[in-house]
Coordinates of C-alpha atoms and ligand atoms in Angstrom, one line a residue:
M1 CA 158.3 132.8 -33.3
G2 CA 158.3 135.1 -30.2
D3 CA 159.5 134.2 -26.7
T4 CA 156.2 132.8 -25.5
P5 CA 156.8 129.3 -24.1
R6 CA 154.6 126.7 -25.8
V7 CA 153.7 123.1 -25.4
T8 CA 153.0 120.7 -28.3
L9 CA 150.0 118.5 -27.9
R10 CA 149.2 115.5 -30.1
L11 CA 145.4 115.4 -30.6
P12 CA 143.2 112.3 -30.8
N13 CA 142.9 112.8 -34.6
G14 CA 146.7 112.7 -35.0
E15 CA 147.2 116.4 -35.6
T16 CA 149.6 118.4 -33.4
L17 CA 148.7 121.6 -31.7
E18 CA 151.0 124.3 -30.3
L19 CA 149.5 125.9 -27.1
D20 CA 150.8 129.0 -25.3
V21 CA 152.0 128.7 -21.8
E22 CA 151.0 131.8 -19.7
T23 CA 153.5 132.6 -17.0
A24 CA 152.4 133.2 -13.4
R25 CA 154.0 135.9 -11.3
L26 CA 154.1 133.2 -8.5
G27 CA 153.2 129.6 -8.6
Q28 CA 152.2 127.3 -11.5
D29 CA 152.2 128.5 -15.1
V30 CA 149.1 127.5 -17.1
I31 CA 148.6 126.1 -20.6
A32 CA 146.1 128.2 -22.5
I33 CA 143.8 125.5 -23.9
A34 CA 141.1 127.6 -25.7
P35 CA 142.5 126.7 -29.2
L36 CA 141.4 123.1 -28.5
L37 CA 137.9 124.3 -29.4
Q38 CA 139.0 124.8 -33.1
H39 CA 140.0 121.1 -33.2
D40 CA 136.7 119.7 -31.9
V41 CA 138.2 118.5 -28.6
F42 CA 137.9 119.8 -25.0
A43 CA 139.9 119.4 -21.8
Y44 CA 138.3 117.2 -19.2
D45 CA 138.9 118.1 -15.5
P46 CA 136.0 117.2 -13.1
G47 CA 136.3 119.3 -9.9
F48 CA 138.7 121.7 -11.7
L49 CA 141.7 119.9 -10.1
A50 CA 144.1 121.2 -12.8
T51 CA 142.2 124.1 -14.3
A52 CA 142.7 127.8 -13.8
S53 CA 139.4 129.5 -14.5
C54 CA 140.6 133.1 -14.5
Q55 CA 143.6 135.4 -14.0
S56 CA 143.6 137.0 -10.6
A57 CA 145.9 139.4 -8.7
I58 CA 144.1 139.2 -5.3
T59 CA 145.3 136.1 -3.4
Y60 CA 148.2 133.7 -3.8
I61 CA 148.5 130.3 -2.1
D62 CA 151.5 128.0 -2.1
G63 CA 149.9 124.8 -0.8
E64 CA 153.2 123.0 -0.4
A65 CA 154.8 125.7 1.7
G66 CA 151.6 126.7 3.6
V67 CA 151.8 130.3 2.3
L68 CA 148.8 132.6 1.9
L69 CA 149.3 136.1 0.5
H70 CA 146.6 138.8 0.0
R71 CA 147.9 141.3 -2.6
G72 CA 151.4 140.1 -1.7
Y73 CA 151.0 140.5 2.1
P74 CA 151.3 137.3 4.2
I75 CA 148.2 136.4 6.1
E76 CA 150.2 136.3 9.4
E77 CA 151.2 140.0 9.0
L78 CA 147.7 141.0 8.0
A79 CA 146.2 139.2 11.0
E80 CA 148.7 140.8 13.3
H81 CA 148.6 144.4 12.1
C82 CA 145.4 145.1 10.3
S83 CA 141.6 145.2 10.9
Y84 CA 139.1 143.3 8.8
L85 CA 137.9 146.5 7.2
S86 CA 141.5 147.4 6.1
V87 CA 141.9 143.9 4.7
S88 CA 138.6 144.1 2.8
Y89 CA 139.8 147.4 1.3
L90 CA 143.1 145.8 0.4
L91 CA 141.4 142.9 -1.3
M92 CA 139.1 145.2 -3.4
H93 CA 141.5 148.0 -4.2
G94 CA 144.9 146.3 -4.2
E95 CA 146.6 148.5 -1.6
L96 CA 146.2 149.0 2.1
P97 CA 144.4 152.2 2.8
D98 CA 146.1 155.2 4.4
Q99 CA 144.4 156.7 7.5
A100 CA 142.3 159.2 5.5
R101 CA 141.1 156.6 3.0
L102 CA 140.3 154.1 5.8
D103 CA 138.3 156.7 7.7
T104 CA 136.2 157.5 4.6
Y105 CA 135.7 153.8 3.9
V106 CA 134.7 152.9 7.4
D107 CA 132.3 155.8 7.5
D108 CA 130.8 154.7 4.1
I109 CA 130.3 151.3 5.6
L110 CA 129.0 152.1 9.1
Q111 CA 126.4 154.5 7.9
R112 CA 124.9 151.7 5.8
T113 CA 124.5 149.1 8.6
P114 CA 120.8 149.6 9.1
V115 CA 118.5 147.4 6.9
R116 CA 115.1 148.1 5.5
D117 CA 112.0 146.6 7.0
N118 CA 111.4 144.5 3.8
L119 CA 114.6 142.6 4.7
K120 CA 113.5 142.1 8.3
R121 CA 110.2 140.8 7.1
I122 CA 111.9 138.3 4.8
V123 CA 113.8 136.9 7.8
Q124 CA 110.7 136.9 10.0
S125 CA 108.8 134.9 7.3
F126 CA 111.0 131.8 8.0
P127 CA 110.2 129.2 10.6
Q128 CA 112.1 130.0 13.8
D129 CA 114.1 126.8 13.5
A130 CA 115.1 127.3 9.9
H131 CA 118.8 126.9 9.3
P132 CA 120.2 130.5 9.3
M133 CA 122.2 130.0 6.1
S134 CA 118.9 129.5 4.3
I135 CA 117.6 132.7 5.8
L136 CA 120.7 134.6 5.0
G137 CA 120.6 133.5 1.3
A138 CA 117.0 134.6 1.1
A139 CA 117.9 138.0 2.6
L140 CA 120.6 138.5 0.0
Y141 CA 118.1 137.8 -2.7
G142 CA 115.9 140.4 -0.9
M143 CA 118.8 142.8 -1.3
A144 CA 118.8 142.0 -5.1
G145 CA 115.2 143.0 -5.1
L146 CA 115.7 146.2 -3.3
Y147 CA 118.8 147.3 -5.2
H148 CA 118.3 146.4 -8.8
S149 CA 117.1 148.9 -11.4
E150 CA 119.7 151.6 -10.5
I151 CA 122.7 149.3 -10.7
D152 CA 125.2 149.8 -13.5
I153 CA 127.9 147.2 -12.8
Q154 CA 130.2 148.8 -15.3
D155 CA 130.4 152.0 -13.3
E156 CA 133.3 151.9 -10.8
T157 CA 131.7 154.2 -8.3
T158 CA 128.5 152.0 -8.3
R159 CA 130.6 148.9 -7.7
Y160 CA 132.3 150.7 -4.7
H161 CA 128.9 151.5 -3.3
I162 CA 127.6 148.0 -3.8
A163 CA 130.6 146.6 -2.0
C164 CA 130.1 149.1 0.9
Q165 CA 126.5 148.2 1.0
M166 CA 127.1 144.5 1.2
I167 CA 130.0 144.7 3.8
A168 CA 127.8 147.0 5.9
K169 CA 124.7 145.0 5.8
M170 CA 126.1 141.5 6.2
P171 CA 126.7 141.8 10.0
T172 CA 123.2 143.2 10.5
L173 CA 121.6 140.4 8.4
V174 CA 123.7 137.7 10.2
A175 CA 122.6 139.1 13.5
L176 CA 119.0 139.3 12.3
C177 CA 119.1 135.6 11.4
H178 CA 120.5 134.7 14.8
R179 CA 117.9 136.8 16.7
H180 CA 115.1 135.3 14.6
N181 CA 116.4 131.7 15.5
L182 CA 116.3 132.7 19.1
G183 CA 112.8 134.2 18.7
Q184 CA 114.0 137.6 19.6
E185 CA 113.7 141.0 18.1
L186 CA 116.5 142.6 16.0
I187 CA 118.8 144.9 17.9
E188 CA 119.3 148.0 15.8
P189 CA 122.9 148.7 14.8
Q190 CA 125.0 151.2 16.8
P191 CA 127.5 152.3 14.1
E192 CA 129.4 154.3 16.6
F193 CA 130.5 151.1 18.3
G194 CA 132.6 150.2 15.1
Y195 CA 132.2 147.3 12.7
V196 CA 132.9 144.2 14.8
E197 CA 131.8 145.6 18.2
N198 CA 128.5 146.6 16.7
F199 CA 128.1 143.1 15.2
L200 CA 128.7 141.4 18.5
Y201 CA 126.3 143.9 20.2
M202 CA 123.6 143.1 17.6
L203 CA 124.0 139.4 18.4
S204 CA 123.6 139.6 22.1
G205 CA 122.4 143.1 23.1
E206 CA 125.6 143.5 25.1
R207 CA 128.6 145.6 24.3
P208 CA 131.5 143.1 24.0
D209 CA 134.8 143.2 25.7
P210 CA 137.1 144.9 23.1
K211 CA 139.5 142.0 23.3
L212 CA 136.7 139.6 22.2
A213 CA 135.9 142.0 19.4
E214 CA 139.5 141.9 18.4
A215 CA 139.5 138.1 18.3
V216 CA 136.4 138.1 16.0
D217 CA 138.0 140.8 13.8
K218 CA 141.0 138.4 13.3
L219 CA 138.7 135.5 12.6
L220 CA 137.0 137.6 9.9
I221 CA 140.5 138.4 8.4
L222 CA 141.3 134.7 8.3
H223 CA 138.2 134.0 6.3
A224 CA 138.3 137.1 4.1
D225 CA 139.5 135.5 0.9
H226 CA 141.0 132.2 -0.4
E227 CA 141.3 132.6 -4.2
Q228 CA 139.1 130.3 -6.4
N229 CA 137.4 128.3 -3.6
A230 CA 134.0 126.8 -4.4
S231 CA 131.9 129.8 -3.2
T232 CA 134.1 132.5 -4.8
A233 CA 134.2 130.5 -8.1
T234 CA 130.4 130.2 -7.8
V235 CA 130.0 134.0 -7.3
R236 CA 132.2 134.6 -10.4
V237 CA 130.3 132.1 -12.5
C238 CA 126.9 133.5 -11.4
A239 CA 128.0 137.1 -12.0
S240 CA 129.4 136.2 -15.4
S241 CA 125.9 136.3 -16.8
D242 CA 125.7 140.0 -15.8
T243 CA 123.2 139.2 -13.0
N244 CA 122.5 141.4 -10.1
P245 CA 125.6 141.4 -7.8
F246 CA 123.6 140.6 -4.7
A247 CA 122.0 137.6 -6.5
A248 CA 125.6 136.5 -7.3
L249 CA 126.6 136.8 -3.6
A250 CA 123.5 134.8 -2.7
S251 CA 124.8 132.0 -4.9
G252 CA 128.0 132.1 -2.9
I253 CA 126.0 131.5 0.3
G254 CA 124.5 128.4 -1.3
S255 CA 127.9 127.0 -2.2
L256 CA 129.6 128.0 1.1
W257 CA 126.9 126.2 3.2
G258 CA 128.1 122.7 2.3
P259 CA 130.0 120.7 4.8
A260 CA 133.0 120.3 2.4
H261 CA 133.3 124.1 2.4
G262 CA 132.1 126.7 4.9
G263 CA 129.7 124.3 6.6
A264 CA 132.7 122.3 7.8
N265 CA 133.1 124.5 11.0
E266 CA 129.6 123.4 12.1
A267 CA 130.3 119.8 11.1
V268 CA 133.6 119.8 13.1
L269 CA 131.7 120.7 16.3
N270 CA 129.1 118.0 15.6
M271 CA 131.9 115.5 15.0
L272 CA 133.8 116.5 18.2
E273 CA 130.5 116.1 20.2
E274 CA 130.0 112.7 18.6
I275 CA 133.5 111.6 19.4
G276 CA 132.9 112.8 23.0
S277 CA 136.1 111.7 24.6
V278 CA 139.8 111.1 24.0
D279 CA 139.2 107.4 24.4
S280 CA 137.1 107.3 21.2
I281 CA 139.5 109.1 19.0
E282 CA 141.3 106.0 17.6
E283 CA 138.0 104.5 16.6
Y284 CA 137.0 107.6 14.6
I285 CA 140.5 107.9 13.0
E286 CA 140.1 104.3 11.9
R287 CA 136.7 105.0 10.4
A288 CA 138.1 108.1 8.5
A289 CA 140.9 105.9 7.1
D290 CA 138.5 103.2 6.0
S291 CA 137.6 103.8 2.4
S292 CA 134.4 101.8 2.7
D293 CA 133.2 104.1 5.5
P294 CA 131.8 107.5 4.3
F295 CA 133.0 109.1 7.5
R296 CA 135.6 111.9 7.1
L297 CA 137.4 113.8 9.7
M298 CA 135.8 117.2 9.3
G299 CA 138.2 120.2 9.4
F300 CA 140.9 118.0 7.8
G301 CA 142.3 118.1 4.3
H302 CA 142.4 120.8 1.6
R303 CA 142.5 120.9 -2.1
V304 CA 145.4 123.3 -2.2
Y305 CA 147.3 123.0 1.2
K306 CA 149.3 119.8 1.2
N307 CA 151.5 120.7 4.1
F308 CA 149.6 122.9 6.6
D309 CA 146.9 125.6 6.4
P310 CA 148.5 128.8 7.8
R311 CA 145.1 130.0 8.9
A312 CA 144.6 126.9 11.1
L313 CA 147.9 127.7 12.9
I314 CA 146.8 131.3 13.6
I315 CA 143.3 130.3 14.7
R316 CA 144.6 127.6 17.0
G317 CA 146.6 130.3 18.9
R318 CA 143.7 132.7 18.9
C319 CA 141.5 129.9 20.2
E320 CA 143.6 129.5 23.3
E321 CA 143.6 133.3 23.9
M322 CA 139.8 133.5 23.3
L323 CA 139.0 130.6 25.7
A324 CA 141.3 132.0 28.4
M325 CA 139.6 135.4 27.9
T326 CA 136.1 133.9 28.3
G327 CA 137.1 131.8 31.3
Q328 CA 137.0 128.5 29.3
A329 CA 140.7 127.7 29.3
D330 CA 140.0 124.0 30.1
N331 CA 137.4 123.8 27.3
G332 CA 136.9 120.1 26.7
L333 CA 136.1 120.3 23.0
F334 CA 139.3 122.3 22.4
Q335 CA 141.4 119.7 24.3
L336 CA 139.7 117.0 22.3
A337 CA 140.4 118.8 19.0
L338 CA 144.1 119.2 19.9
R339 CA 144.4 115.5 20.8
L340 CA 142.5 114.5 17.7
A341 CA 144.9 116.5 15.5
E342 CA 147.9 115.1 17.2
I343 CA 146.8 111.5 16.8
A344 CA 145.6 112.0 13.2
R345 CA 149.0 113.5 12.2
Q346 CA 150.7 110.3 13.4
N347 CA 148.4 108.1 11.3
D348 CA 149.8 106.7 8.0
Y349 CA 146.6 107.4 6.1
F350 CA 146.7 111.1 7.0
I351 CA 150.5 111.3 6.5
E352 CA 150.3 109.7 3.0
R353 CA 147.5 111.9 1.9
N354 CA 148.9 115.1 3.4
L355 CA 145.8 115.7 5.4
Y356 CA 146.2 118.5 8.0
P357 CA 143.8 120.5 10.1
N358 CA 142.3 123.4 8.0
V359 CA 140.8 126.7 9.0
D360 CA 137.5 125.1 10.0
F361 CA 139.0 122.7 12.5
Y362 CA 139.4 125.3 15.2
S363 CA 137.2 128.2 14.1
G364 CA 134.0 126.6 15.4
I365 CA 135.5 126.4 18.9
I366 CA 136.1 130.2 18.9
M367 CA 132.6 130.7 17.6
S368 CA 131.1 128.5 20.3
A369 CA 133.0 130.5 22.9
L370 CA 130.8 133.4 21.7
N371 CA 127.8 131.4 22.8
L372 CA 126.7 131.0 19.2
P373 CA 124.9 127.9 18.1
K374 CA 126.7 125.7 15.6
T375 CA 124.3 126.5 12.8
M376 CA 125.6 130.1 13.0
F377 CA 129.2 129.2 12.3
P378 CA 128.9 129.2 8.5
L379 CA 127.3 132.6 8.7
I380 CA 130.4 134.0 10.4
F381 CA 132.5 132.4 7.6
A382 CA 130.2 134.1 5.1
L383 CA 130.5 137.5 6.8
G384 CA 134.3 137.3 6.4
R385 CA 134.3 135.8 2.9
C386 CA 132.0 138.6 1.7
A387 CA 135.1 140.8 1.2
G388 CA 136.6 138.1 -1.1
W389 CA 133.5 137.5 -3.1
L390 CA 133.1 141.2 -3.8
S391 CA 136.8 141.7 -4.7
H392 CA 136.6 138.8 -7.2
W393 CA 133.4 140.1 -8.7
N394 CA 134.9 143.5 -9.0
E395 CA 138.2 142.2 -10.5
M396 CA 136.2 140.1 -13.1
I397 CA 134.3 143.1 -14.3
V398 CA 137.4 145.3 -14.5
Q399 CA 139.3 142.6 -16.4
G400 CA 136.5 141.8 -18.8
Y401 CA 134.9 138.4 -19.0
R402 CA 132.7 136.0 -21.0
I403 CA 129.8 134.1 -19.6
S404 CA 131.2 131.0 -17.8
R405 CA 129.9 128.0 -19.7
P406 CA 131.8 124.8 -19.2
R407 CA 131.5 121.9 -21.7
Q408 CA 131.0 118.2 -21.0
L409 CA 132.1 114.7 -21.9
Y410 CA 128.7 113.2 -23.0
V411 CA 128.2 109.6 -21.9
G412 CA 124.4 109.2 -22.4
Q413 CA 122.2 107.5 -25.0
E414 CA 122.8 107.9 -28.6
R415 CA 120.0 109.4 -30.7
R416 CA 116.8 107.3 -30.5
S417 CA 113.0 107.7 -31.2
V418 CA 110.2 108.1 -28.6
P419 CA 108.2 104.8 -28.5
A420 CA 104.6 104.9 -29.8
Q421 CA 103.2 103.8 -26.4
V422 CA 104.4 106.3 -23.8
G423 CA 102.7 107.2 -20.5
Q424 CA 100.6 110.4 -20.5
P425 CA 99.6 112.5 -17.4
K426 CA 95.9 112.7 -16.7
R427 CA 96.0 116.5 -17.1
I428 CA 98.7 118.8 -18.6
Ligands
CMC1 N1 139.0 112.6 6.2 C1 139.4 111.5 5.7 N2 139.9 111.3 4.4 C2 140.1 112.4 3.7 C3 139.7 113.7 4.2 C4 139.2 113.8 5.5 N3 138.8 115.0 6.0 N4 139.9 114.6 3.2 C5 140.4 114.0 2.2 N5 140.5 112.7 2.5 C6 141.1 111.6 1.6 C7 140.1 111.3 0.4 O1 139.3 110.2 0.8 C8 141.1 110.9 -0.6 O2 141.6 109.6 -0.3 P1 141.9 108.6 -1.6 O3 143.1 109.2 -2.3 O4 142.3 107.3 -0.9 O5 140.7 108.5 -2.4 C9 142.3 111.8 -0.4 O6 142.2 112.2 1.0 C10 142.2 113.1 -1.3 O7 141.0 113.8 -0.9 P2 139.9 114.4 -2.0 O8 138.5 114.3 -1.4 O9 140.2 113.9 -3.3 O10 140.4 115.9 -1.9 P3 139.6 117.2 -2.5 O11 140.7 118.2 -2.8 O12 138.7 116.8 -3.5 O13 138.7 117.7 -1.2 C11 138.2 118.6 0.9 C12 139.2 118.6 -0.3 C13 138.5 119.8 1.8 C14 136.8 118.8 0.3 C15 138.3 117.3 1.7 O14 139.6 117.2 2.2 C16 137.3 117.2 2.8 O15 136.1 116.7 2.5 N6 137.6 117.6 4.0 C17 136.6 117.6 5.1 C18 135.7 118.8 5.0 C19 136.5 120.1 5.4 O16 137.1 120.2 6.4 N7 136.2 121.1 4.6 C20 136.8 122.5 4.8 C21 137.9 122.8 3.8 S1 138.8 124.2 4.2 C22 137.8 125.6 4.3 C23 136.9 125.8 3.1 O17 137.4 125.7 2.0 O18 135.8 126.0 3.3

């Protein structure tokens, strides 16, 4: 017997099984359950509440302590001292870039910001009022069509170029979706403005205040990665079939769009507008706490954070700065959000379930200060999260992987025969 810690499991058939415990560098250890397969029994964990689907060295979260580390660096320090592009480099490569590496990386990205006419036509083919997440997803599938045959995902240099291509084109595609929704032409990128300033310029046609660009840069850092969240896990599962990486990223868009994930920032603003005034807060808190009412406080709760979401604290501070900067210091929605958070935090239902404001609770307010419509908020999330998706995709390929293929607990009919009299379509 070696030093590997093990647990003993008694199986339904009475046999016992020794399972290895794999030790984490930080956080929970895991029980390696693959040997269950040889005993004709599986683990059952809907929603993956207690299942680690992979090993990863990118991001660590301590949900009890409200800690978020990227490659070991606390999110607070990264948001204070780094740019989004440095953080995206860190996530992918494991170390922060020195000046020379950063310069090369930034050049590799900025020169790729223009998009081909094919992609513009995909966007323009949508109805003007289509939700921009649907357009963005289609544009990423368009990327898969444009960049397919020459891609060898096992080649490290190719993966680097794919990542640069994606990080470069996302702001242009997001801006393209926005301009299409407005019924306006795409503004061609101006790479010399830099990554975030160019993005804001492509949205509005005006070169932004550098402080505004800095606030958006921080917002992107706060969204850059969050370990095995639904969209990142989706990208990994999708990519595990060796599919085109842009198609895998498009699947991430689909997952992110939902209101329980990246669509929550849009849903928070809808909710705040519906609540309308401080006087109505109690009524909505009561509804959220009523298990027979499907209403939930959007921007509250998290699968992993059971104390506070450190990103929400940073964003709340940034929100105040951003609103002051744009002359909206007395923004009614922000005041309403602050009061709502305060009242919810004193409510037994929220206290007992450890429900705190998450990253999406305040981020929509920053985005609305940019004069963006609510439907655009999940696209800003996607723009930031793109760095995480690419890093996890890259890590998975470097580590080696098998196709993701969960099993199930079957609860349907037992075997039976098709009846003699069964309806037939008029034509087949
Ligand atoms: N409002 C009211 N009750 C809530 C809320 C909420 N926002 N969130 C969780 N609960 C309750 C839930 O009803 C359950 O109660 P009970 O134990 O009585 O059945 C308990 O808290 C545990 O919640 P859960 O749904 O089992 O937790 P989960 O880990 O499956 O879901 C979540 C996490 C984020 C999907 C959920 O908290 C939620 O729907 N929040 C609102 C949407 C939101 O803000 N999403 C953004 C998440 S952060 C950024 C991101 O990942 O995109």
